[in-house]
PDB file of C-alpha atoms in Angstrom:
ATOM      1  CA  UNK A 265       0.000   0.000   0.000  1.00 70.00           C
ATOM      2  CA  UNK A 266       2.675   2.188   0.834  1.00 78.00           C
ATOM      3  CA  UNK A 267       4.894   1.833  -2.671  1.00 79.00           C
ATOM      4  CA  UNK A 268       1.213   2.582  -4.259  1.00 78.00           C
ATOM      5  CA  UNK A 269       0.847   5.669  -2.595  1.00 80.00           C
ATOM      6  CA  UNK A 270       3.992   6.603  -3.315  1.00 84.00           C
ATOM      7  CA  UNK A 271       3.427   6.266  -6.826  1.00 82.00           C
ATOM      8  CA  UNK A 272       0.567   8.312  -6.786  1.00 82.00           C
ATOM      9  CA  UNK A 273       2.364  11.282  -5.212  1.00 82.00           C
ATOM     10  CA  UNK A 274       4.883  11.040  -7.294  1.00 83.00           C
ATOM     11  CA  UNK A 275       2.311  11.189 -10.318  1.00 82.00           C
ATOM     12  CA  UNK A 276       0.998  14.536  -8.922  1.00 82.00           C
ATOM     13  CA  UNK A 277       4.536  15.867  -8.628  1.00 80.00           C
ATOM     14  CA  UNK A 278       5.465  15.016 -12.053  1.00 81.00           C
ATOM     15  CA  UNK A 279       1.371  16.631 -13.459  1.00 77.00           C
ATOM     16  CA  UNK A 280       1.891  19.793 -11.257  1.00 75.00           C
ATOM     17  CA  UNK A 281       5.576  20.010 -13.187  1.00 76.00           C
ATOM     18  CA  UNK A 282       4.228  20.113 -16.390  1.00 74.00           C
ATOM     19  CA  UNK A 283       0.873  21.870 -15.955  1.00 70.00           C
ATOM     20  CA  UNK A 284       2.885  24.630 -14.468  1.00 69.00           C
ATOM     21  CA  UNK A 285       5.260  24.834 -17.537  1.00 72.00           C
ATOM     22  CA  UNK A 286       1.770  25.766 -19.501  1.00 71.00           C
ATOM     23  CA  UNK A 287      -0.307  27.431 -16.747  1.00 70.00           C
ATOM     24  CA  UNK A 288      -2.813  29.059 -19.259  1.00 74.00           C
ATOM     25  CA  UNK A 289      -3.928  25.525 -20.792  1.00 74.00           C
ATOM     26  CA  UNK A 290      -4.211  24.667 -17.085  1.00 72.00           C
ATOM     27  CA  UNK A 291      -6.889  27.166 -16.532  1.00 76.00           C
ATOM     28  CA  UNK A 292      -8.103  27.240 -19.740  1.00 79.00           C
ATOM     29  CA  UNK A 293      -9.038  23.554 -18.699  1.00 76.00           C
ATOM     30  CA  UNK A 294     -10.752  24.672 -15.591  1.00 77.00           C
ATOM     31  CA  UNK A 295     -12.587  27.197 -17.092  1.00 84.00           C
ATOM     32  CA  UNK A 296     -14.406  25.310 -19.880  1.00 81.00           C
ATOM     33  CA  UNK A 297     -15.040  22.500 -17.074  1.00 79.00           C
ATOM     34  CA  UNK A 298     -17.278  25.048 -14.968  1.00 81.00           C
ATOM     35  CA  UNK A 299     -18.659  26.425 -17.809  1.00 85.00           C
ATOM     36  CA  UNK A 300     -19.759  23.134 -18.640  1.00 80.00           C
ATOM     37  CA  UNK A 301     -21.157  22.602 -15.248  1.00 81.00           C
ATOM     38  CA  UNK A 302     -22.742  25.749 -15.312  1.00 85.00           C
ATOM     39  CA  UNK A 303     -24.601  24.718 -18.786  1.00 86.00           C
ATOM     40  CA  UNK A 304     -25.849  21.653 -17.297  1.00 84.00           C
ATOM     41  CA  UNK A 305     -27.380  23.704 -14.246  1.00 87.00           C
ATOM     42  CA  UNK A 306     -28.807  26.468 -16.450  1.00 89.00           C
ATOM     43  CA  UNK A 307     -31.050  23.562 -18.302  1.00 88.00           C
ATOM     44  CA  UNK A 308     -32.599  22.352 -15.104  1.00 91.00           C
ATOM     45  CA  UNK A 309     -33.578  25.388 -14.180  1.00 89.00           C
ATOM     46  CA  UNK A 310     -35.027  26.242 -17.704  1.00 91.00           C
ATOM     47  CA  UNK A 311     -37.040  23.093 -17.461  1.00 88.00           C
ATOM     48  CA  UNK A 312     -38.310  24.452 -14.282  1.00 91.00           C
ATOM     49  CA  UNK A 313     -39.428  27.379 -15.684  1.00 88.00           C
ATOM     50  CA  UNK A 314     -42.087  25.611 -17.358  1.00 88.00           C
ATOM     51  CA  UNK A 315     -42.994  22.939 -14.149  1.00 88.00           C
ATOM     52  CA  UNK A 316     -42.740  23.358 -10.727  1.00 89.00           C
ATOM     53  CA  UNK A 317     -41.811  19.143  -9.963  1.00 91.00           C
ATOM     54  CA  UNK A 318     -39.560  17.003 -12.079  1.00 91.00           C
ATOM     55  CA  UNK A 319     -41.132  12.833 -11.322  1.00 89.00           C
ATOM     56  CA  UNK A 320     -42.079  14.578  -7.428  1.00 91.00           C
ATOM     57  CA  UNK A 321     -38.892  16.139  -6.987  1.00 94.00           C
ATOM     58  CA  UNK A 322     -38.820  20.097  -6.863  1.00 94.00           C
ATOM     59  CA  UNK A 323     -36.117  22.427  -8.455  1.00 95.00           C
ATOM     60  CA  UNK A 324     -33.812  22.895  -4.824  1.00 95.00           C
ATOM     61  CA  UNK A 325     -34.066  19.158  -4.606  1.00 95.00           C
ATOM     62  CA  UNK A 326     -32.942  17.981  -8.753  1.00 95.00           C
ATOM     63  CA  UNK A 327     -29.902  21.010  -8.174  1.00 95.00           C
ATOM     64  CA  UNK A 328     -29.395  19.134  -4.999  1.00 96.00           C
ATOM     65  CA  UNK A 329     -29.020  15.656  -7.026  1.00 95.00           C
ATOM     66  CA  UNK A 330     -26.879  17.265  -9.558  1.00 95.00           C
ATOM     67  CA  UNK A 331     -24.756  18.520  -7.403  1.00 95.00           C
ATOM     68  CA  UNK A 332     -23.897  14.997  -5.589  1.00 97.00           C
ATOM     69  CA  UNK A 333     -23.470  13.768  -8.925  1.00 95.00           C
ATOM     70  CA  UNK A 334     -20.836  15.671  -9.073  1.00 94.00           C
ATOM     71  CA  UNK A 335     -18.692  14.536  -6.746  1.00 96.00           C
ATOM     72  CA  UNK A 336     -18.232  10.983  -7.647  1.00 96.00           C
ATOM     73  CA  UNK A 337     -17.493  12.121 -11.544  1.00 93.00           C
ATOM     74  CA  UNK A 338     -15.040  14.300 -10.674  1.00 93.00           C
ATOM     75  CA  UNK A 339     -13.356  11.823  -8.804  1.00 94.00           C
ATOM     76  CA  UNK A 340     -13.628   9.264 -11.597  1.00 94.00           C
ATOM     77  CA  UNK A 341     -12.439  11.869 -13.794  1.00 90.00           C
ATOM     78  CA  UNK A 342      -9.669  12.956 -11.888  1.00 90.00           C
ATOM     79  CA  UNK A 343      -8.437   9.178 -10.989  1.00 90.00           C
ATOM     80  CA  UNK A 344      -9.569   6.929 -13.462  1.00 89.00           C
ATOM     81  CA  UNK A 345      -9.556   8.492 -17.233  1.00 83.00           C
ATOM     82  CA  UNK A 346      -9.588   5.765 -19.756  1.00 83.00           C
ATOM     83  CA  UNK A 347     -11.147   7.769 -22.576  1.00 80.00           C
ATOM     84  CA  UNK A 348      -8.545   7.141 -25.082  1.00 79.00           C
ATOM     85  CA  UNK A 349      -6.907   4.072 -24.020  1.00 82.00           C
ATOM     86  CA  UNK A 350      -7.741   2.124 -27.050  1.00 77.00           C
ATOM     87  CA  UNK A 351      -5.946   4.319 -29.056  1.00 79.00           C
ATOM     88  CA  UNK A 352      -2.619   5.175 -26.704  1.00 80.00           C
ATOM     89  CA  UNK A 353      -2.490   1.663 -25.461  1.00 83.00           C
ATOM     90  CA  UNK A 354      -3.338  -0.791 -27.640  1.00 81.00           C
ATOM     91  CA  UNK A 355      -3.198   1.170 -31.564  1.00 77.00           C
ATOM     92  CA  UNK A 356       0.308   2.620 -30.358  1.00 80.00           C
ATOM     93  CA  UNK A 357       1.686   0.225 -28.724  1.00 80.00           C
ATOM     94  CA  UNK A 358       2.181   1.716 -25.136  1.00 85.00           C
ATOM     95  CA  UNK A 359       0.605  -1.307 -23.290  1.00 88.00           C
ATOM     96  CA  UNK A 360       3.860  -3.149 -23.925  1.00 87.00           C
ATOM     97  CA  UNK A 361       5.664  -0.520 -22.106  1.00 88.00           C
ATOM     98  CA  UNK A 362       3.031  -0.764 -19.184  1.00 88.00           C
ATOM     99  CA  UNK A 363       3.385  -4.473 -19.079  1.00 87.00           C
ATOM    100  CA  UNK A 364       7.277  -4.744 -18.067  1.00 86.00           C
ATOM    101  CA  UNK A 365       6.988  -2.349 -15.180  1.00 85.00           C
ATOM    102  CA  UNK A 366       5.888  -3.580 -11.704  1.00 84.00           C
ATOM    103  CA  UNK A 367       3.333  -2.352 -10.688  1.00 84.00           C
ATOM    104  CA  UNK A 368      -0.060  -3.836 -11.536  1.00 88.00           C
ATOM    105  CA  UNK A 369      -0.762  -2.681 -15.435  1.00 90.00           C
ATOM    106  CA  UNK A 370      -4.886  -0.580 -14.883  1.00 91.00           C
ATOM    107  CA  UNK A 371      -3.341   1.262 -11.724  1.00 91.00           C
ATOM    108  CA  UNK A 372      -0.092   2.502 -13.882  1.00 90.00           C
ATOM    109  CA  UNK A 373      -2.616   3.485 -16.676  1.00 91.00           C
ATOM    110  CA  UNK A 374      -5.075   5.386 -13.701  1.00 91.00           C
ATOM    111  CA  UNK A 375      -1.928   7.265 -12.607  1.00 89.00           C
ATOM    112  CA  UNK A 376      -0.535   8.068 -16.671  1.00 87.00           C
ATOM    113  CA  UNK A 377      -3.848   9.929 -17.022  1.00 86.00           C
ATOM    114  CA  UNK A 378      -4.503  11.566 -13.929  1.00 87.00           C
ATOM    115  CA  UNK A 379      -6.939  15.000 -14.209  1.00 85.00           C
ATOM    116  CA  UNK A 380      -6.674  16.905 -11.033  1.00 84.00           C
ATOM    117  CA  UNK A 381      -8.952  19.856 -12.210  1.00 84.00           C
ATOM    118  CA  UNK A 382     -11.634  17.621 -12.455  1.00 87.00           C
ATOM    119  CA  UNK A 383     -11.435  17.491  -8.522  1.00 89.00           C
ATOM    120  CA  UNK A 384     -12.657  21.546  -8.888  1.00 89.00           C
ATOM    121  CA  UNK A 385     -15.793  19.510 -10.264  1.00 90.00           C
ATOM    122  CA  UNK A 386     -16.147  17.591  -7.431  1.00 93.00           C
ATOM    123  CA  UNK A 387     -15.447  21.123  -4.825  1.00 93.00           C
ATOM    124  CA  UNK A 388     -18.522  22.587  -6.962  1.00 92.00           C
ATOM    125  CA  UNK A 389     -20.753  19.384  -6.496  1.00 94.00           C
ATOM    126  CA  UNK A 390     -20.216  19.676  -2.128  1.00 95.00           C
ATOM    127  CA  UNK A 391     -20.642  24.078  -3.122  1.00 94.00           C
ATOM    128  CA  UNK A 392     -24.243  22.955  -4.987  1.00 94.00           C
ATOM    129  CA  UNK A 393     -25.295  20.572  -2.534  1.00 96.00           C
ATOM    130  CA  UNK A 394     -24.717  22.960   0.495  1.00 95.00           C
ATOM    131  CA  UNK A 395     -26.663  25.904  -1.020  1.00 95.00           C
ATOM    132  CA  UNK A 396     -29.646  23.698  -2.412  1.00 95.00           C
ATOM    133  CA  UNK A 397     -29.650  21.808   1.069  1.00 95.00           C
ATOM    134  CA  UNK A 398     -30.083  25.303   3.047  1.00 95.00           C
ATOM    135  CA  UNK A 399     -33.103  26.169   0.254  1.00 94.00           C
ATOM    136  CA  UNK A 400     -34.571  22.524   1.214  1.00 94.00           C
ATOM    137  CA  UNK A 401     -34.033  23.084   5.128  1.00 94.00           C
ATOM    138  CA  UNK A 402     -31.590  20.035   5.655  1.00 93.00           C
ATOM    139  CA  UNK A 403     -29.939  20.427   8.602  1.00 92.00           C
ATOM    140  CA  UNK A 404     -26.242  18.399   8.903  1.00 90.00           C
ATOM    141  CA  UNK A 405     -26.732  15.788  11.643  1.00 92.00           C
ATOM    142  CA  UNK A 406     -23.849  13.450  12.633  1.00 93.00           C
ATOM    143  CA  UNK A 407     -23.998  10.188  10.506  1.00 95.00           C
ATOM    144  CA  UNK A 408     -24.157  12.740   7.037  1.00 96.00           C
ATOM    145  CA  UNK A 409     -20.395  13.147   6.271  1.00 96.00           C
ATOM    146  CA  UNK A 410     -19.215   9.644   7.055  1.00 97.00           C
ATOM    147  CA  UNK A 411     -22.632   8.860   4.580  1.00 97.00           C
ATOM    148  CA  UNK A 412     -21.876  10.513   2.255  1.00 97.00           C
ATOM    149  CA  UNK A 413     -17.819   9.669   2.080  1.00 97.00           C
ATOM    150  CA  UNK A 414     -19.443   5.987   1.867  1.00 97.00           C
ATOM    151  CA  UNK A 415     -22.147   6.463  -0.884  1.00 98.00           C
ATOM    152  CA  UNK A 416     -19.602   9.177  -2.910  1.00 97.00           C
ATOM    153  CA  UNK A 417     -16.643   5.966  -2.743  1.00 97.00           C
ATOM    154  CA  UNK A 418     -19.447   3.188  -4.105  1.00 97.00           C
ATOM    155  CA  UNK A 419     -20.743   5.586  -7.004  1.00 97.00           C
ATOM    156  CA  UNK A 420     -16.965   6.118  -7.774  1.00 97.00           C
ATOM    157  CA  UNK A 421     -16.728   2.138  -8.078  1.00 97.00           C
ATOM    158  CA  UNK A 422     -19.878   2.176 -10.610  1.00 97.00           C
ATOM    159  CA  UNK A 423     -18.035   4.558 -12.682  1.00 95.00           C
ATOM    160  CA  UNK A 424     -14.703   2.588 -12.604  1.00 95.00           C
ATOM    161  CA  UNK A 425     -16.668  -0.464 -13.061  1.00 95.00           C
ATOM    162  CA  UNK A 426     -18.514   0.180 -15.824  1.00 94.00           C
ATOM    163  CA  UNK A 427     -16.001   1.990 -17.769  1.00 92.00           C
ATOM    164  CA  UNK A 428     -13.261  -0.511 -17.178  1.00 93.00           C
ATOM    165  CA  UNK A 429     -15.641  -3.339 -18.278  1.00 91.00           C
ATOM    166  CA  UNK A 430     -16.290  -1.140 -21.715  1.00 88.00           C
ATOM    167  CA  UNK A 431     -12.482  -0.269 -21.840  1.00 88.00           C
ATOM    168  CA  UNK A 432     -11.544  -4.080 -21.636  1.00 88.00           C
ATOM    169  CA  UNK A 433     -13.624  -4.474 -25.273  1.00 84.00           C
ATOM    170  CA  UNK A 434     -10.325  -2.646 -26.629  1.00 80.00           C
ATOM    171  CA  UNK A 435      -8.295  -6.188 -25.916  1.00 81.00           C
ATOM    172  CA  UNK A 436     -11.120  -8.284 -28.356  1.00 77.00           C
ATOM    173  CA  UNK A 437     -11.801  -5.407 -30.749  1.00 71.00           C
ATOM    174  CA  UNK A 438      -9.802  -2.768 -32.918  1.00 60.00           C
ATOM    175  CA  UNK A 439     -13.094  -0.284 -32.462  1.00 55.00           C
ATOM    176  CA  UNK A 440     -14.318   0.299 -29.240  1.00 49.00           C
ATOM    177  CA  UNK A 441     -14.400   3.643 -28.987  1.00 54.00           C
ATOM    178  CA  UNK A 442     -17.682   4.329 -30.208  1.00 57.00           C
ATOM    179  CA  UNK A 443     -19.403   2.491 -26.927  1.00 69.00           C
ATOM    180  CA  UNK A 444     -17.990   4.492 -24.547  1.00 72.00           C
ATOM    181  CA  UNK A 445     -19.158   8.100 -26.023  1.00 70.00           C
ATOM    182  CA  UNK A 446     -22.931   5.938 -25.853  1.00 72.00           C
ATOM    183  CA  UNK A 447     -22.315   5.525 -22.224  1.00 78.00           C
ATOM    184  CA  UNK A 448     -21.038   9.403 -21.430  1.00 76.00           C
ATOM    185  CA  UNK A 449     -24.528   9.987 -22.883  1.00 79.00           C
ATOM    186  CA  UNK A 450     -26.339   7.344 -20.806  1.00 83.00           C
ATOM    187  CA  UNK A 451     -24.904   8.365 -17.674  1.00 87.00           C
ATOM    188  CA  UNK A 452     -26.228  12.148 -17.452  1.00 85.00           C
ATOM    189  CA  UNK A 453     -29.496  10.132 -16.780  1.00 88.00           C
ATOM    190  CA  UNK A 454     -28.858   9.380 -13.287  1.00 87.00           C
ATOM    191  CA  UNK A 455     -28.979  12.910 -12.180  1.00 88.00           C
ATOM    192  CA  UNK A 456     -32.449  13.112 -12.908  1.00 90.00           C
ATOM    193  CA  UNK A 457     -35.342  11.718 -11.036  1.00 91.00           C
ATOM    194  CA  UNK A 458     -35.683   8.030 -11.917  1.00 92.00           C
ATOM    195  CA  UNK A 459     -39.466   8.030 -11.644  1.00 90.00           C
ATOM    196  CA  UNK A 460     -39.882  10.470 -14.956  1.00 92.00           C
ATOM    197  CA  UNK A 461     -38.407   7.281 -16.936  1.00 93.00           C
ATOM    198  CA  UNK A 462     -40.632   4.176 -18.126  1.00 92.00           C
ATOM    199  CA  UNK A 463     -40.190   1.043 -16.119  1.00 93.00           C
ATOM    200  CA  UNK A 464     -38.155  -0.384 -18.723  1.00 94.00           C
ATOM    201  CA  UNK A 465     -35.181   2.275 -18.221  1.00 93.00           C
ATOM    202  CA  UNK A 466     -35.564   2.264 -14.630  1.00 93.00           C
ATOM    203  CA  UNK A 467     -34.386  -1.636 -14.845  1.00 94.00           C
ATOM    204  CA  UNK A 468     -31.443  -0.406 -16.869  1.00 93.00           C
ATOM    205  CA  UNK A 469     -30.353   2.665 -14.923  1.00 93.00           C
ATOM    206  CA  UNK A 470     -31.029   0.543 -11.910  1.00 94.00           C
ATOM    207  CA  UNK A 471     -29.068  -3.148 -12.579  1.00 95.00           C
ATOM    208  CA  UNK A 472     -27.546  -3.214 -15.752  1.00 93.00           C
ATOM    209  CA  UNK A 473     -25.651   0.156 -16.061  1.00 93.00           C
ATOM    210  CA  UNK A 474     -26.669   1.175 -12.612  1.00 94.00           C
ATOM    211  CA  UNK A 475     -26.062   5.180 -12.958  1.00 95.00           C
ATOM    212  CA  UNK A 476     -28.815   6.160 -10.927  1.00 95.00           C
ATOM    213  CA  UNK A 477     -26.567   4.724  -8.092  1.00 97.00           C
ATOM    214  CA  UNK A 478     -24.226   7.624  -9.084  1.00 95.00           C
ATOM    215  CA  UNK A 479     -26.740  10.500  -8.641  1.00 94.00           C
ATOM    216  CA  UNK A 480     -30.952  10.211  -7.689  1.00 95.00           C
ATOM    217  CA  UNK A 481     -30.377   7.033  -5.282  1.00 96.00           C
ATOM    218  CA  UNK A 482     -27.609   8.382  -2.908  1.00 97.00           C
ATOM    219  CA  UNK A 483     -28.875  11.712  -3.063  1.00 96.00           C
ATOM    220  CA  UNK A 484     -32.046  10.609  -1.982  1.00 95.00           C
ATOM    221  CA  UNK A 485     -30.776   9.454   1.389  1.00 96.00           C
ATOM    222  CA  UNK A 486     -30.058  13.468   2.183  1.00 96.00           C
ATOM    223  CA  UNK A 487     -33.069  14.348   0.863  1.00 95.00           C
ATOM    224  CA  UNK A 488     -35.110  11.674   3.221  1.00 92.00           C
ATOM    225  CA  UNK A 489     -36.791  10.307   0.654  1.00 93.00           C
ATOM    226  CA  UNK A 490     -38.323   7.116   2.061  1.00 92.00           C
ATOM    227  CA  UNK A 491     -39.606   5.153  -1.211  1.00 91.00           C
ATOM    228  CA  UNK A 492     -35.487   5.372  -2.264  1.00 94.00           C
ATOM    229  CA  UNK A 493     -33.430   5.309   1.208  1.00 93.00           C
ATOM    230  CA  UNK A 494     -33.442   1.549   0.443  1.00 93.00           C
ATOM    231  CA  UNK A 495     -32.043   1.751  -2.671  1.00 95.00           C
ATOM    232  CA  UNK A 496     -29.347   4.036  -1.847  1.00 96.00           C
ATOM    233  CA  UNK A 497     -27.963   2.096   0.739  1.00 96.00           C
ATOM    234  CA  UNK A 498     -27.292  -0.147  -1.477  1.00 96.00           C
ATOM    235  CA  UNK A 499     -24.767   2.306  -3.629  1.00 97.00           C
ATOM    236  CA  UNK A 500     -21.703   0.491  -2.212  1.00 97.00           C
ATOM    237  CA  UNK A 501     -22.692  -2.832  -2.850  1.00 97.00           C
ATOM    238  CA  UNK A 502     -23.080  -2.069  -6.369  1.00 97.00           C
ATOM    239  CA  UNK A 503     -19.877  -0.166  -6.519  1.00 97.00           C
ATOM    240  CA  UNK A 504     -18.076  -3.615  -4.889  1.00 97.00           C
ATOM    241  CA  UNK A 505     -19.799  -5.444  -7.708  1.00 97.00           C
ATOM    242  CA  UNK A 506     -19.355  -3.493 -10.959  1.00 97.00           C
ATOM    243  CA  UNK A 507     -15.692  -2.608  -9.823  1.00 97.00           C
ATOM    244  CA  UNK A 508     -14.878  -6.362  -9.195  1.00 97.00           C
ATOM    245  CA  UNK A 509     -16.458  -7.214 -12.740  1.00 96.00           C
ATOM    246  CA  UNK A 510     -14.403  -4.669 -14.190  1.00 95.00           C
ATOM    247  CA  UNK A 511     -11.607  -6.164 -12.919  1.00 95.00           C
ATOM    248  CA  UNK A 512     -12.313  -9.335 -14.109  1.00 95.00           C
ATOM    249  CA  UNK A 513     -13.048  -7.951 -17.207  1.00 93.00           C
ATOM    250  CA  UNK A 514      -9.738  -6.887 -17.340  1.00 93.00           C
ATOM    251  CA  UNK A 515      -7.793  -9.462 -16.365  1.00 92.00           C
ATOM    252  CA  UNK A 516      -9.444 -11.452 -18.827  1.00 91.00           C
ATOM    253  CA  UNK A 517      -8.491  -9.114 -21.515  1.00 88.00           C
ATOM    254  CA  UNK A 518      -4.747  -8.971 -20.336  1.00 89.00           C
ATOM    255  CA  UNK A 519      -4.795 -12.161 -20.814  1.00 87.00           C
ATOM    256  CA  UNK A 520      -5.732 -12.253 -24.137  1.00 82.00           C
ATOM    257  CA  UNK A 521      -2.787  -9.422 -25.262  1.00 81.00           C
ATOM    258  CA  UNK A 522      -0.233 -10.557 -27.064  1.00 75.00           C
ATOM    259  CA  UNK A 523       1.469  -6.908 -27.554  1.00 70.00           C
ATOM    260  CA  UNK A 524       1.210  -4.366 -30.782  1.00 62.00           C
ATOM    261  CA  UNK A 525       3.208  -6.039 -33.371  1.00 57.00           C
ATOM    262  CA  UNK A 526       0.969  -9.200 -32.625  1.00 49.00           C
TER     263      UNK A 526
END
């Protein structure tokens, strides 16, 4: 544990080094993340110009949602970007170099493309939720933090799951790529109120690419919702499964490498 976390430091030494070689593309960065963001929150509260409850949920409480949501993608974003691993990796030739080194071969890749200003993404999400939470009248009792450090860690396991199970493809086909845009897409669903989808997508958000265990279910739990606190509790459970398929997934694809010139 300790030569792994000294890897990791030593990754955010060497990304600090060369962000602050180019400092403007660093903030450049930053800036077009928030503005993002701030897109994404200026269409929830156009939609609810024109309704005052989103599937029984009101405005404070969907910005409330969003705003977990955005904790656990930041993190994923910051820790575990695999977005063009098919073509770095496997097209170039770079998993070879992965493969001699020690340590084990996804956690090298997780530290090659580390994205600390996504973790600004994640500051904004705790910002959003504070500010909708004092429009809703939450008040912070004691078990809230250590809830939400465990339902913010399982939705961050969905995300790796998932996208290490759809990165894995890249080791038993030349053209993956065009899945994992699909699921970027698919994901922005779980910030939303499950209940304004038809039972069929509620399966699929809910079991097979569980996203709303990345947004309306853990959120939920703050917002005492009763028909979902079951649900969200179980947010880490699913994060321990997908993240174990993943890396079986994986494995299974190492496996099956047999390097570039192959």
């Amino acid at each position: 544990m300790k030569y792994y976390l000294g890897l990791v430091w030593e990754y955010f030494l060497n990304y600090a080094k060369t962000r602050l070689t180019y400092r403007a593309d660093f903030w450049v960065e930053v800036i077009s993340d928030l503005l993002f963001q701030a897109t994404n929150l200026i269409f929830i509260f156009v939609v609810f110009a024109h309704t005052d409850t989103l599937g029984g949920f009101t405005e404070a409480e969907v910005v409330f949602v969003y705003g977990y949501f955005m904790i656990p993608y930041g993190l994923y974003s910051c820790f575990v970007n695999l977005w063009n691993f098919g073509d770095r990796y496997i097209v170039k030739g770079e998993m070879d170099r992965i493969l001699t080194r020690p340590a084990h071969n996804l956690f090298q890749i997780f530290l090659e493309n580390l994205d600390p200003p996504s973790l600004i993404g994640s500051l904004i999400g705790v910002i959003i939720m504070i500010w909708s939470g004092g429009q809703l009248g939450i008040e912070l009792l004691w078990w809230h933090i250590p809830a939400l450090i465990v339902m913010v860690l399982g939705s961050t396991l969905i995300y790796t799951g998932i996208y290490t199970i759809l990165t894995s493809i890249s080791f038993y086909s030349d053209s993956p790529t065009g899945i994992i845009p699909l699921m970027y897409n698919i994901q922005t669903y779980g910030r939303y109120p499950i209940t304004i989808y038809n039972r069929i997508i509620q399966i699929l958000l809910t079991w097979i690419l569980p996203f709303a265990f990345v947004g309306i279910y853990p959120a939920a739990l703050f917002l005492d919702r009763p028909e979902m606190i079951r649900m969200a509790w179980i947010t880490p459970v699913m994060g321990i499964v997908f993240f174990t398929l993943g890396l079986l997934f994986w494995n299974g694809g190492i496996k099956r490498y047999r390097g570039a010139g192959s």
